[in-house]
mmCIF file with all atom_site columns, C-alpha atoms in Angstrom:
data_model
loop_
_atom_site.group_PDB
_atom_site.id
_atom_site.type_symbol
_atom_site.label_atom_id
_atom_site.label_alt_id
_atom_site.label_comp_id
_atom_site.label_asym_id
_atom_site.label_entity_id
_atom_site.label_seq_id
_atom_site.pdbx_PDB_ins_code
_atom_site.Cartn_x
_atom_site.Cartn_y
_atom_site.Cartn_z
_atom_site.occupancy
_atom_site.B_iso_or_equiv
_atom_site.pdbx_formal_charge
_atom_site.auth_seq_id
_atom_site.auth_comp_id
_atom_site.auth_asym_id
_atom_site.auth_atom_id
_atom_site.pdbx_PDB_model_num
ATOM 1   C CA . MET A 1 1   ? 153.832 -17.008 123.349 1.00 62.00 ? 1   MET A CA 1
ATOM 2   C CA . GLU A 1 2   ? 157.218 -17.358 124.988 1.00 71.00 ? 2   GLU A CA 1
ATOM 3   C CA . GLU A 1 3   ? 159.602 -20.084 123.795 1.00 77.00 ? 3   GLU A CA 1
ATOM 4   C CA . LYS A 1 4   ? 161.109 -22.415 126.374 1.00 85.00 ? 4   LYS A CA 1
ATOM 5   C CA . ILE A 1 5   ? 164.907 -22.374 126.593 1.00 83.00 ? 5   ILE A CA 1
ATOM 6   C CA . ASN A 1 6   ? 166.205 -25.902 127.063 1.00 93.00 ? 6   ASN A CA 1
ATOM 7   C CA . MET A 1 7   ? 169.903 -25.138 127.560 1.00 95.00 ? 7   MET A CA 1
ATOM 8   C CA . ILE A 1 8   ? 172.477 -22.365 127.515 1.00 96.00 ? 8   ILE A CA 1
ATOM 9   C CA . SER A 1 9   ? 175.885 -23.173 126.017 1.00 97.00 ? 9   SER A CA 1
ATOM 10  C CA . ILE A 1 10  ? 178.868 -21.128 127.159 1.00 97.00 ? 10  ILE A CA 1
ATOM 11  C CA . ILE A 1 11  ? 181.904 -21.583 124.910 1.00 97.00 ? 11  ILE A CA 1
ATOM 12  C CA . CYS A 1 12  ? 185.350 -20.329 125.731 1.00 96.00 ? 12  CYS A CA 1
ATOM 13  C CA . PRO A 1 13  ? 188.849 -20.698 124.305 1.00 96.00 ? 13  PRO A CA 1
ATOM 14  C CA . SER A 1 14  ? 191.447 -20.770 127.063 1.00 96.00 ? 14  SER A CA 1
ATOM 15  C CA . ARG A 1 15  ? 195.210 -21.097 127.238 1.00 96.00 ? 15  ARG A CA 1
ATOM 16  C CA . GLY A 1 16  ? 197.590 -20.977 130.172 1.00 96.00 ? 16  GLY A CA 1
ATOM 17  C CA . ARG A 1 17  ? 194.984 -19.973 132.730 1.00 96.00 ? 17  ARG A CA 1
ATOM 18  C CA . PRO A 1 18  ? 193.285 -23.064 134.145 1.00 96.00 ? 18  PRO A CA 1
ATOM 19  C CA . ILE A 1 19  ? 192.373 -21.312 137.383 1.00 95.00 ? 19  ILE A CA 1
ATOM 20  C CA . TYR A 1 20  ? 190.366 -18.737 135.384 1.00 95.00 ? 20  TYR A CA 1
ATOM 21  C CA . SER A 1 21  ? 188.204 -21.447 133.821 1.00 94.00 ? 21  SER A CA 1
ATOM 22  C CA . LYS A 1 22  ? 187.487 -22.953 137.230 1.00 93.00 ? 22  LYS A CA 1
ATOM 23  C CA . ARG A 1 23  ? 186.688 -19.488 138.624 1.00 95.00 ? 23  ARG A CA 1
ATOM 24  C CA . MET A 1 24  ? 184.362 -18.728 135.707 1.00 95.00 ? 24  MET A CA 1
ATOM 25  C CA . ILE A 1 25  ? 182.386 -21.953 136.221 1.00 95.00 ? 25  ILE A CA 1
ATOM 26  C CA . GLY A 1 26  ? 182.142 -21.215 139.944 1.00 95.00 ? 26  GLY A CA 1
ATOM 27  C CA . SER A 1 27  ? 180.763 -17.751 139.264 1.00 96.00 ? 27  SER A CA 1
ATOM 28  C CA . ILE A 1 28  ? 178.207 -19.177 136.842 1.00 95.00 ? 28  ILE A CA 1
ATOM 29  C CA . LYS A 1 29  ? 177.039 -21.801 139.328 1.00 94.00 ? 29  LYS A CA 1
ATOM 30  C CA . SER A 1 30  ? 176.793 -19.311 142.187 1.00 95.00 ? 30  SER A CA 1
ATOM 31  C CA . SER A 1 31  ? 174.840 -16.695 140.228 1.00 95.00 ? 31  SER A CA 1
ATOM 32  C CA . ALA A 1 32  ? 172.551 -18.671 137.882 1.00 93.00 ? 32  ALA A CA 1
ATOM 33  C CA . SER A 1 33  ? 169.024 -19.479 138.989 1.00 93.00 ? 33  SER A CA 1
ATOM 34  C CA . GLY A 1 34  ? 169.505 -23.149 138.180 1.00 89.00 ? 34  GLY A CA 1
ATOM 35  C CA . THR A 1 35  ? 166.263 -23.344 136.215 1.00 91.00 ? 35  THR A CA 1
ATOM 36  C CA . ILE A 1 36  ? 168.025 -23.742 132.825 1.00 93.00 ? 36  ILE A CA 1
ATOM 37  C CA . PRO A 1 37  ? 170.778 -26.325 132.266 1.00 95.00 ? 37  PRO A CA 1
ATOM 38  C CA . ILE A 1 38  ? 174.150 -24.825 131.311 1.00 96.00 ? 38  ILE A CA 1
ATOM 39  C CA . GLU A 1 39  ? 176.679 -26.488 129.045 1.00 96.00 ? 39  GLU A CA 1
ATOM 40  C CA . TYR A 1 40  ? 180.318 -25.474 129.511 1.00 95.00 ? 40  TYR A CA 1
ATOM 41  C CA . LYS A 1 41  ? 182.757 -25.945 126.630 1.00 96.00 ? 41  LYS A CA 1
ATOM 42  C CA . PHE A 1 42  ? 186.396 -24.818 126.634 1.00 97.00 ? 42  PHE A CA 1
ATOM 43  C CA . TYR A 1 43  ? 188.773 -25.172 123.705 1.00 97.00 ? 43  TYR A CA 1
ATOM 44  C CA . LEU A 1 44  ? 192.265 -26.088 124.945 1.00 97.00 ? 44  LEU A CA 1
ATOM 45  C CA . ASN A 1 45  ? 195.430 -26.245 122.884 1.00 96.00 ? 45  ASN A CA 1
ATOM 46  C CA . ASP A 1 46  ? 197.233 -29.570 122.798 1.00 97.00 ? 46  ASP A CA 1
ATOM 47  C CA . ASP A 1 47  ? 200.568 -27.740 123.195 1.00 98.00 ? 47  ASP A CA 1
ATOM 48  C CA . ASP A 1 48  ? 199.470 -25.741 126.283 1.00 97.00 ? 48  ASP A CA 1
ATOM 49  C CA . PRO A 1 49  ? 201.923 -26.354 129.170 1.00 98.00 ? 49  PRO A CA 1
ATOM 50  C CA . SER A 1 50  ? 198.939 -25.985 131.550 1.00 97.00 ? 50  SER A CA 1
ATOM 51  C CA . LEU A 1 51  ? 196.865 -28.747 129.859 1.00 97.00 ? 51  LEU A CA 1
ATOM 52  C CA . ASP A 1 52  ? 197.264 -31.184 132.754 1.00 97.00 ? 52  ASP A CA 1
ATOM 53  C CA . ASP A 1 53  ? 196.055 -28.521 135.204 1.00 96.00 ? 53  ASP A CA 1
ATOM 54  C CA . TYR A 1 54  ? 192.940 -27.927 133.069 1.00 96.00 ? 54  TYR A CA 1
ATOM 55  C CA . LYS A 1 55  ? 192.273 -31.659 133.074 1.00 95.00 ? 55  LYS A CA 1
ATOM 56  C CA . LYS A 1 56  ? 192.548 -31.723 136.877 1.00 94.00 ? 56  LYS A CA 1
ATOM 57  C CA . ASN A 1 57  ? 190.234 -28.717 137.309 1.00 91.00 ? 57  ASN A CA 1
ATOM 58  C CA . LEU A 1 58  ? 187.572 -29.447 134.688 1.00 94.00 ? 58  LEU A CA 1
ATOM 59  C CA . ASP A 1 59  ? 185.205 -32.315 134.038 1.00 92.00 ? 59  ASP A CA 1
ATOM 60  C CA . SER A 1 60  ? 186.248 -34.016 130.802 1.00 92.00 ? 60  SER A CA 1
ATOM 61  C CA . SER A 1 61  ? 182.899 -33.140 129.210 1.00 92.00 ? 61  SER A CA 1
ATOM 62  C CA . PHE A 1 62  ? 183.743 -29.441 129.655 1.00 95.00 ? 62  PHE A CA 1
ATOM 63  C CA . TYR A 1 63  ? 186.613 -29.241 127.172 1.00 95.00 ? 63  TYR A CA 1
ATOM 64  C CA . GLU A 1 64  ? 187.903 -30.134 123.724 1.00 95.00 ? 64  GLU A CA 1
ATOM 65  C CA . VAL A 1 65  ? 191.616 -30.381 123.034 1.00 96.00 ? 65  VAL A CA 1
ATOM 66  C CA . GLY A 1 66  ? 193.001 -29.538 119.623 1.00 95.00 ? 66  GLY A CA 1
ATOM 67  C CA . PRO A 1 67  ? 195.781 -27.789 117.756 1.00 96.00 ? 67  PRO A CA 1
ATOM 68  C CA . ASN A 1 68  ? 196.797 -24.241 118.599 1.00 95.00 ? 68  ASN A CA 1
ATOM 69  C CA . ARG A 1 69  ? 194.584 -22.172 116.325 1.00 92.00 ? 69  ARG A CA 1
ATOM 70  C CA . SER A 1 70  ? 193.006 -18.738 116.404 1.00 93.00 ? 70  SER A CA 1
ATOM 71  C CA . THR A 1 71  ? 190.393 -17.722 118.933 1.00 92.00 ? 71  THR A CA 1
ATOM 72  C CA . CYS A 1 72  ? 187.814 -17.469 116.120 1.00 93.00 ? 72  CYS A CA 1
ATOM 73  C CA . TYR A 1 73  ? 188.584 -21.035 115.034 1.00 93.00 ? 73  TYR A CA 1
ATOM 74  C CA . SER A 1 74  ? 188.103 -22.216 118.627 1.00 94.00 ? 74  SER A CA 1
ATOM 75  C CA . TRP A 1 75  ? 184.738 -20.449 118.972 1.00 93.00 ? 75  TRP A CA 1
ATOM 76  C CA . ASN A 1 76  ? 183.515 -21.770 115.620 1.00 95.00 ? 76  ASN A CA 1
ATOM 77  C CA . MET A 1 77  ? 184.548 -25.329 116.429 1.00 94.00 ? 77  MET A CA 1
ATOM 78  C CA . LEU A 1 78  ? 182.862 -25.209 119.822 1.00 96.00 ? 78  LEU A CA 1
ATOM 79  C CA . ALA A 1 79  ? 179.745 -23.516 118.376 1.00 96.00 ? 79  ALA A CA 1
ATOM 80  C CA . LEU A 1 80  ? 179.287 -26.437 115.994 1.00 95.00 ? 80  LEU A CA 1
ATOM 81  C CA . GLN A 1 81  ? 179.278 -28.839 118.968 1.00 94.00 ? 81  GLN A CA 1
ATOM 82  C CA . ALA A 1 82  ? 177.112 -26.745 121.312 1.00 96.00 ? 82  ALA A CA 1
ATOM 83  C CA . LYS A 1 83  ? 173.714 -28.156 122.221 1.00 95.00 ? 83  LYS A CA 1
ATOM 84  C CA . GLY A 1 84  ? 172.178 -25.050 123.748 1.00 95.00 ? 84  GLY A CA 1
ATOM 85  C CA . ASP A 1 85  ? 169.354 -22.907 122.416 1.00 93.00 ? 85  ASP A CA 1
ATOM 86  C CA . ILE A 1 86  ? 171.392 -19.857 123.486 1.00 95.00 ? 86  ILE A CA 1
ATOM 87  C CA . LEU A 1 87  ? 175.081 -19.641 122.674 1.00 96.00 ? 87  LEU A CA 1
ATOM 88  C CA . MET A 1 88  ? 177.334 -17.377 124.750 1.00 96.00 ? 88  MET A CA 1
ATOM 89  C CA . LEU A 1 89  ? 180.897 -16.615 123.700 1.00 95.00 ? 89  LEU A CA 1
ATOM 90  C CA . ALA A 1 90  ? 183.102 -15.858 126.672 1.00 94.00 ? 90  ALA A CA 1
ATOM 91  C CA . GLY A 1 91  ? 186.682 -15.100 127.575 1.00 93.00 ? 91  GLY A CA 1
ATOM 92  C CA . ASP A 1 92  ? 188.213 -17.181 130.353 1.00 92.00 ? 92  ASP A CA 1
ATOM 93  C CA . ASP A 1 93  ? 188.544 -14.124 132.574 1.00 94.00 ? 93  ASP A CA 1
ATOM 94  C CA . ILE A 1 94  ? 184.768 -13.485 132.654 1.00 93.00 ? 94  ILE A CA 1
ATOM 95  C CA . GLN A 1 95  ? 182.961 -13.713 135.979 1.00 94.00 ? 95  GLN A CA 1
ATOM 96  C CA . PHE A 1 96  ? 179.190 -13.893 136.219 1.00 93.00 ? 96  PHE A CA 1
ATOM 97  C CA . ASN A 1 97  ? 178.011 -11.777 139.133 1.00 91.00 ? 97  ASN A CA 1
ATOM 98  C CA . THR A 1 98  ? 174.398 -10.842 138.382 1.00 90.00 ? 98  THR A CA 1
ATOM 99  C CA . LYS A 1 99  ? 172.022 -13.073 140.306 1.00 92.00 ? 99  LYS A CA 1
ATOM 100 C CA . ASN A 1 100 ? 169.617 -15.113 138.156 1.00 90.00 ? 100 ASN A CA 1
ATOM 101 C CA . TRP A 1 101 ? 171.221 -13.867 134.926 1.00 88.00 ? 101 TRP A CA 1
ATOM 102 C CA . ASP A 1 102 ? 169.977 -16.952 133.156 1.00 88.00 ? 102 ASP A CA 1
#
């Protein structure tokens, strides 16, 4: 018997590249089948000079802002908050191109 997947969580630390995060979300939306909800979570550093640009480009539910820590810290913190049955760790330069990957 196959288990139903209720949500996919994609977590991603990002710094200094707000356009990459917007591009990644666009590639996810254009290639996913849309049958499974997707949660986007970015960890942003509170000292990032690009923080205002992230806030302009991303829905406020898509990011957490905190101190400048390691990438592993960011992934762990976001993983604790993720609601998805499947957790995907991504870099902000990832683009999803395979149709219906979800």
